[in-house]
Amino acid sequence: MSASSATSTAGIPIHEALCRWVFSSIGKKTIVAVTGILLVLFVTGHMLGNFTIYFGPDLINSYAKHLRDLGPFLWVIRLGLLAVVFLHIFFTMLLWKENATARPQKYAVGDPIKTTVFARTMRLTGLIVLAFVIFHLGHFTLLIFNPSWAHLDTELHGETVHDVYRMVVLGFSNPVVSAFYIISLGLLAFHLSHGIGSLFQTLGLTTRKMRPVYEAVARVYAWALFVGYSSIPISILIFGLGKNTIK
Amino acid sequence: MNFTLRVWRQDGPTTSGRFEEYPAKNIPDEASFLEMLDIVNEELEKAGKESVQFDHDCREGICGMCSLTINGVPHGPGRGTTCQLYMRKFQDGDVITIEPFRVGAFPIIRDLAVNRTALDKVIQAGGFITARTGSAPDANSVPIPKVIADESMDAAACIGCGACAAACPNSSAMLFVSAKAAHLGLLPQGKPENERRTVRMVRTMDEIGFGNCSNYYACEAVCPAGISASFIARLNRQYTSAAAREAVGATTI
Amino acid sequence: MSIDAKIPAGPLDKKWSSYKNTAKIISPANKRKFKIIIVGSGLAGASAAATLGEQGFNVECFCYQDSPRRAHSIAAQGGINAAKNYQNDGDSTFRLFYDTIKGGDFRAREANVYRLAEVSANIIDQCVAQGVPFAREYGGLLANRSFGGAQVSRTFYARGQTGQQLLIGAYQGLEAQVAAGTVKMYSRTEMLDLVLVDGHAKGIIVRDMVTGEIRAHAADTVLLCTGGYGNVFYLSTNAKGCNVTATYRAYKKGAYFANPCYTQIHPTCIPVSGDYQSKLTLMSESLRNDGRVWVPKRKEDCGKAPSEIPEDARDYYLERKYPSYGNLAPRDISSRSAKEVCDEGRGVGPGGLGVYLDFGDAIKRLGQKVVAERYGNLFEMYENITGESAYERPMRIFPAVHYTMGGLWVDYNLMSNIPGLHVLGEANFSDHGANRLGASALMQGLADGYFVIPYTIGDYLNTQFGKAKPDVNSAPFQDALAAVKARTSQLLSIKGSRTVDSFHRELGHIMWDNCGMARTKESLTEALDKIPKLREEFWKNVNVLGKGETLNQSLEKAGRVADFLEFGELLCRDALQRNESCGGHFRSEYQTPDGEALRDDEHYAHVACWKFEGENATPTRLEEPLSYETVKLATRSYK
């Protein structure tokens, strides 16, 4: 075997090949799509967890306790999520920068053509949702705005646990907080209205026939998340869910 | 019919451009958009002004040379190329803004004419099947299912005009590249070079400086050949699989 | 003066194989040393560039479009003929050969046409191998259709875009060679002159249409693949940029122009609707498979809506005159019949220049759905252009200039009388005689580029070993360069009062009225009087604005129209001298009592070759006799 054919079958080193893929247009998009899937799964799981509030204080408080009891493993999940969020944003920004330079001179007359408002506002909605997530962490996890919530305790099966139920009810009793929450989730639904359908295309799962189906299902799913999440502040603020616990 | 045209004028590739306004008077409604421009150009020349330079050739919607963005839409309203747009689509008195295809990878040559050799470069990177003349087996020696041949033809219908990149908010040429990858990759004759072709075309597209696909689908909305963006999904899949196989040494590009 | 076509000896069906067996071959090491210039990137040019590049020659290819993929071959709709006999309907190489010779009204060279039929099958193999997605049957084998009046199904097609698919195949092959470094592509570059060194074609002068730079390129041989000259009529189905400049400049350098009067008028085009019109759109001939052509029997009915004209007041003139072929009569015959009925005042639509192509019966017989499946895209195109639905009222069609059978004279090697100048595709005169059959243009372009020139080019190149390489700084190149520059500046300096287009349009009117579907001695004499006057006015009064150093489409057009203004005269002169009617050349004086073309085989069974004798001098007409060894000349009847 000649030297040249030996090198040609060996190809390029694996890390170099991966790097080339990651930083190719399709590679970057794929990373955004895959991290997007993880985030959608997280958002879905989070919502299902939130629904425990409808079954009374005990269930949600025990759910929260179980989460806390994960200990170091919780931190693995948290850091993992953080990494996913970082990658999602980092590659989006990289794509954004390249896309902006790909058209140095804009059209004088703009026409959206077939692009949806959801698709065109992805970066905006994404960034606002990011701001909301930071607020939301400060609000319910780090308790920056109400440090006293750290001492909301209750009895659960003979143990003293953090009363998440009361904290949530207290939190959403503030109409401004609830409004911000609902608006932000609306924007998240906007983001996912394009995002979920789009990831099928990026991952190469669509066909001419299936694309409209994926898109419709994705849109329904995005807005179902919105309805699911928003139902909680609305139930608290308007229908008085858990009112008796905060008197 | 009478119109007011706002036309992009630019003296050369390095100079800056500007809009100029010209009246288009007494235009028959059976005239095509390019014939309307011919009339305006003749009037301009009679008045001692240089005519507006715009690309066109076959004027029957197949060569892909015409390349105008009309009121923000490449090839203007309706499906089809600029040359197949007729003035009856407009209202008397309309103000029509005409710009070149604005894509960084398509530098303006003059006025409305742009340089699209970037698309040829993508083809050079791998958009072909190596078949030495005279070496081909009998044409019927490899039967191709009709559905495959038809799908390949759907992709092969691309006229290479570049409207996809011009319409894409990101100036992405993915529709063009994916159509070529599908046209050749679907056919049994194109299989041996499939991975190499796919990866090389995508890399070249990236290097040239086209933007990235954001699944906006503006490309397929303006495509005069009706190329479906589902070919982009196919390209995404095939590119990632080929790149992965390259990474683990299962193939070389 | 004798003209030697260098036809190999031996029986017709052995000529090409014996030629190939004894053809001079150039070794791979020597191929690299030869540079070949190819002008034009259509089917002929792109396939030649791809093949010669692949063989190892050093190729430079030029096209005026922004990409080689845009050459006008792309617009061919119908298909490509090949004697594959996949349908088992009795087709053979000989039958394709005979149909082509007969279709050309016995005015083509036997040996060339036989070779064309012979290599036709290889073309299909080649195209399939390179990924042309031809139509297929459910079993996966290739589909065929009958086309353009053939009695066998030998036409391969890719929807209505066969030309596009074949060209893209050749273009991809070309681009692969560009990537391999054997072909250098110059797009947006127009050839403005041919350079001869010691009587051999050794280079060209081009203008870079972007920078305006005029420069010389030298090579060992030059291939012109620059298409036809239909735009001499201003309105035609050709692309706007198609022009005669390359071949006409070669003619002025001494290449013979053969049979310029053979122009094909395609019967099914969308009629002209006004003076502003820039081009005519062809509707695929396949429409005639199901559409019925008619006009009202009485002039008075012409203004009426077609639905108001009862069946017995309609004249289905093709079915009446040609009962066996009916609506499928060959192009020249259908076109002329349309002209006849319009001349009688029975034409329909604006200016009375149109006939109906009616799908009413087909819709009744097959249902609208089937008709839409077969012709939907054509109906859509028709509606887009005319604003009328052909499902509701008959289409209006009228003949339009489509293809030119004439071109530079070439021998069996596809070399012109200028050593080193090869001419391929529509630009040469060789294979279609006086009339081309449908789906044969694509066949010829690809045959010449893929399968003929790669074998025949060695014949010339072998004589060039050891010869000094042409030098662009030598006198012949510098002189030609200076002449082209002078002409360009002259065009820019006239600063008259008429636009280039207005001259072109006027020339087109003269050509169409006097040298169109029917020609007479009087009309041609009139044209020969008018054209020089128009040309004179052009050089005094044309207004070309702008500079030579930028993209300047007015300047490009002016150069092309200037050549058309000379070439139109040559075309009319040829038409005047050919005192017979054959194929696309119909002289009203020469017709049978029932209006059919009347050939004069005794005096005109030859190729007319025009030799340039100097500016304002009358060119000389030379003859290459056509000797038919195999076929018997017969009257072409489609009754």
Short mmCIF file of N, CA, C and O in Angstrom, two decimals, chain A residues 150-186:
data_model
loop_
_atom_site.label_atom_id
_atom_site.label_comp_id
_atom_site.label_asym_id
_atom_site.label_seq_id
_atom_site.Cartn_x
_atom_site.Cartn_y
_atom_site.Cartn_z
N ALA A 150 -37.28 32.09 53.07
CA ALA A 150 -36.44 30.95 53.45
C ALA A 150 -36.96 30.31 54.73
O ALA A 150 -36.73 29.14 55.01
N HIS A 151 -37.68 31.10 55.54
CA HIS A 151 -38.16 30.58 56.82
C HIS A 151 -39.60 30.12 56.77
O HIS A 151 -40.19 29.84 57.80
N LEU A 152 -40.18 30.04 55.57
CA LEU A 152 -41.54 29.50 55.47
C LEU A 152 -41.46 27.99 55.60
O LEU A 152 -41.06 27.29 54.68
N ASP A 153 -41.74 27.54 56.80
CA ASP A 153 -41.64 26.10 57.01
C ASP A 153 -43.00 25.50 57.31
O ASP A 153 -43.95 26.20 57.66
N THR A 154 -43.07 24.22 57.11
CA THR A 154 -44.31 23.52 57.43
C THR A 154 -44.01 22.08 57.84
O THR A 154 -42.90 21.61 57.66
N GLU A 155 -45.03 21.42 58.38
CA GLU A 155 -44.89 20.03 58.83
C GLU A 155 -45.29 19.11 57.70
O GLU A 155 -46.33 19.29 57.06
N LEU A 156 -44.44 18.11 57.39
CA LEU A 156 -44.82 17.11 56.39
C LEU A 156 -44.42 15.75 56.93
O LEU A 156 -43.23 15.50 57.12
N HIS A 157 -45.40 14.91 57.15
CA HIS A 157 -45.16 13.58 57.72
C HIS A 157 -44.20 13.65 58.91
O HIS A 157 -43.24 12.91 58.99
N GLY A 158 -44.44 14.66 59.77
CA GLY A 158 -43.65 14.76 60.98
C GLY A 158 -42.32 15.45 60.81
O GLY A 158 -41.58 15.63 61.75
N GLU A 159 -41.99 15.84 59.58
CA GLU A 159 -40.71 16.53 59.37
C GLU A 159 -40.98 18.00 59.10
O GLU A 159 -42.01 18.36 58.53
N THR A 160 -40.02 18.84 59.43
CA THR A 160 -40.14 20.24 59.07
C THR A 160 -39.50 20.44 57.70
O THR A 160 -38.31 20.11 57.51
N VAL A 161 -40.33 20.92 56.78
CA VAL A 161 -39.79 21.15 55.43
C VAL A 161 -40.12 22.56 54.99
O VAL A 161 -40.97 23.23 55.56
N HIS A 162 -39.43 22.99 53.91
CA HIS A 162 -39.69 24.30 53.33
C HIS A 162 -41.07 24.31 52.71
O HIS A 162 -41.42 23.41 51.96
N ASP A 163 -41.88 25.36 53.04
CA ASP A 163 -43.26 25.40 52.54
C ASP A 163 -43.30 26.07 51.17
O ASP A 163 -43.60 27.25 51.04
N VAL A 164 -42.98 25.29 50.15
CA VAL A 164 -42.96 25.81 48.79
C VAL A 164 -44.35 26.27 48.38
O VAL A 164 -44.53 27.26 47.69
N TYR A 165 -45.35 25.54 48.82
CA TYR A 165 -46.72 25.86 48.46
C TYR A 165 -47.06 27.30 48.83
O TYR A 165 -47.49 28.08 48.00
N ARG A 166 -46.79 27.63 50.10
CA ARG A 166 -47.11 28.98 50.54
C ARG A 166 -46.27 30.03 49.81
O ARG A 166 -46.73 31.10 49.47
N MET A 167 -45.01 29.65 49.53
CA MET A 167 -44.13 30.59 48.85
C MET A 167 -44.68 30.92 47.45
O MET A 167 -44.74 32.08 47.03
N VAL A 168 -45.14 29.91 46.77
CA VAL A 168 -45.66 30.13 45.42
C VAL A 168 -46.93 30.96 45.48
O VAL A 168 -47.11 31.91 44.72
N VAL A 169 -47.80 30.60 46.42
CA VAL A 169 -49.04 31.36 46.54
C VAL A 169 -48.74 32.81 46.86
O VAL A 169 -49.30 33.73 46.25
N LEU A 170 -47.81 33.02 47.79
CA LEU A 170 -47.42 34.39 48.13
C LEU A 170 -46.85 35.10 46.92
O LEU A 170 -47.20 36.23 46.61
N GLY A 171 -45.99 34.41 46.24
CA GLY A 171 -45.32 35.01 45.07
C GLY A 171 -46.32 35.46 44.04
O GLY A 171 -46.27 36.59 43.55
N PHE A 172 -47.23 34.58 43.69
CA PHE A 172 -48.18 34.91 42.61
C PHE A 172 -49.34 35.76 43.07
O PHE A 172 -50.17 36.18 42.27
N SER A 173 -49.42 36.02 44.35
CA SER A 173 -50.46 36.95 44.81
C SER A 173 -50.14 38.37 44.41
O SER A 173 -50.99 39.25 44.44
N ASN A 174 -48.89 38.59 44.04
CA ASN A 174 -48.50 39.90 43.55
C ASN A 174 -48.86 39.99 42.07
O ASN A 174 -48.29 39.27 41.24
N PRO A 175 -49.83 40.84 41.71
CA PRO A 175 -50.30 40.88 40.31
C PRO A 175 -49.18 41.24 39.33
O PRO A 175 -49.17 40.75 38.20
N VAL A 176 -48.22 42.08 39.76
CA VAL A 176 -47.16 42.47 38.84
C VAL A 176 -46.28 41.27 38.50
O VAL A 176 -45.96 41.01 37.35
N VAL A 177 -45.96 40.52 39.55
CA VAL A 177 -45.14 39.31 39.34
C VAL A 177 -45.87 38.34 38.42
O VAL A 177 -45.31 37.79 37.48
N SER A 178 -47.14 38.13 38.70
CA SER A 178 -47.92 37.20 37.89
C SER A 178 -47.98 37.66 36.44
O SER A 178 -47.85 36.85 35.51
N ALA A 179 -48.20 38.95 36.26
CA ALA A 179 -48.30 39.47 34.89
C ALA A 179 -46.98 39.24 34.16
O ALA A 179 -46.96 38.77 33.02
N PHE A 180 -45.87 39.53 34.84
CA PHE A 180 -44.56 39.36 34.21
C PHE A 180 -44.35 37.89 33.85
O PHE A 180 -43.87 37.54 32.78
N TYR A 181 -44.78 37.04 34.79
CA TYR A 181 -44.65 35.61 34.59
C TYR A 181 -45.44 35.16 33.36
O TYR A 181 -44.93 34.46 32.49
N ILE A 182 -46.65 35.62 33.27
CA ILE A 182 -47.52 35.18 32.16
C ILE A 182 -47.00 35.72 30.83
O ILE A 182 -46.93 35.00 29.83
N ILE A 183 -46.59 36.97 30.84
CA ILE A 183 -46.07 37.56 29.60
C ILE A 183 -44.82 36.79 29.15
O ILE A 183 -44.67 36.43 27.98
N SER A 184 -43.95 36.52 30.09
CA SER A 184 -42.71 35.83 29.75
C SER A 184 -43.00 34.45 29.19
O SER A 184 -42.37 34.00 28.24
N LEU A 185 -43.99 33.78 29.81
CA LEU A 185 -44.30 32.45 29.29
C LEU A 185 -44.96 32.54 27.92
O LEU A 185 -44.79 31.66 27.07
N GLY A 186 -45.67 33.64 27.69
CA GLY A 186 -46.23 33.87 26.35
C GLY A 186 -45.09 33.98 25.34
O GLY A 186 -45.15 33.40 24.25
#
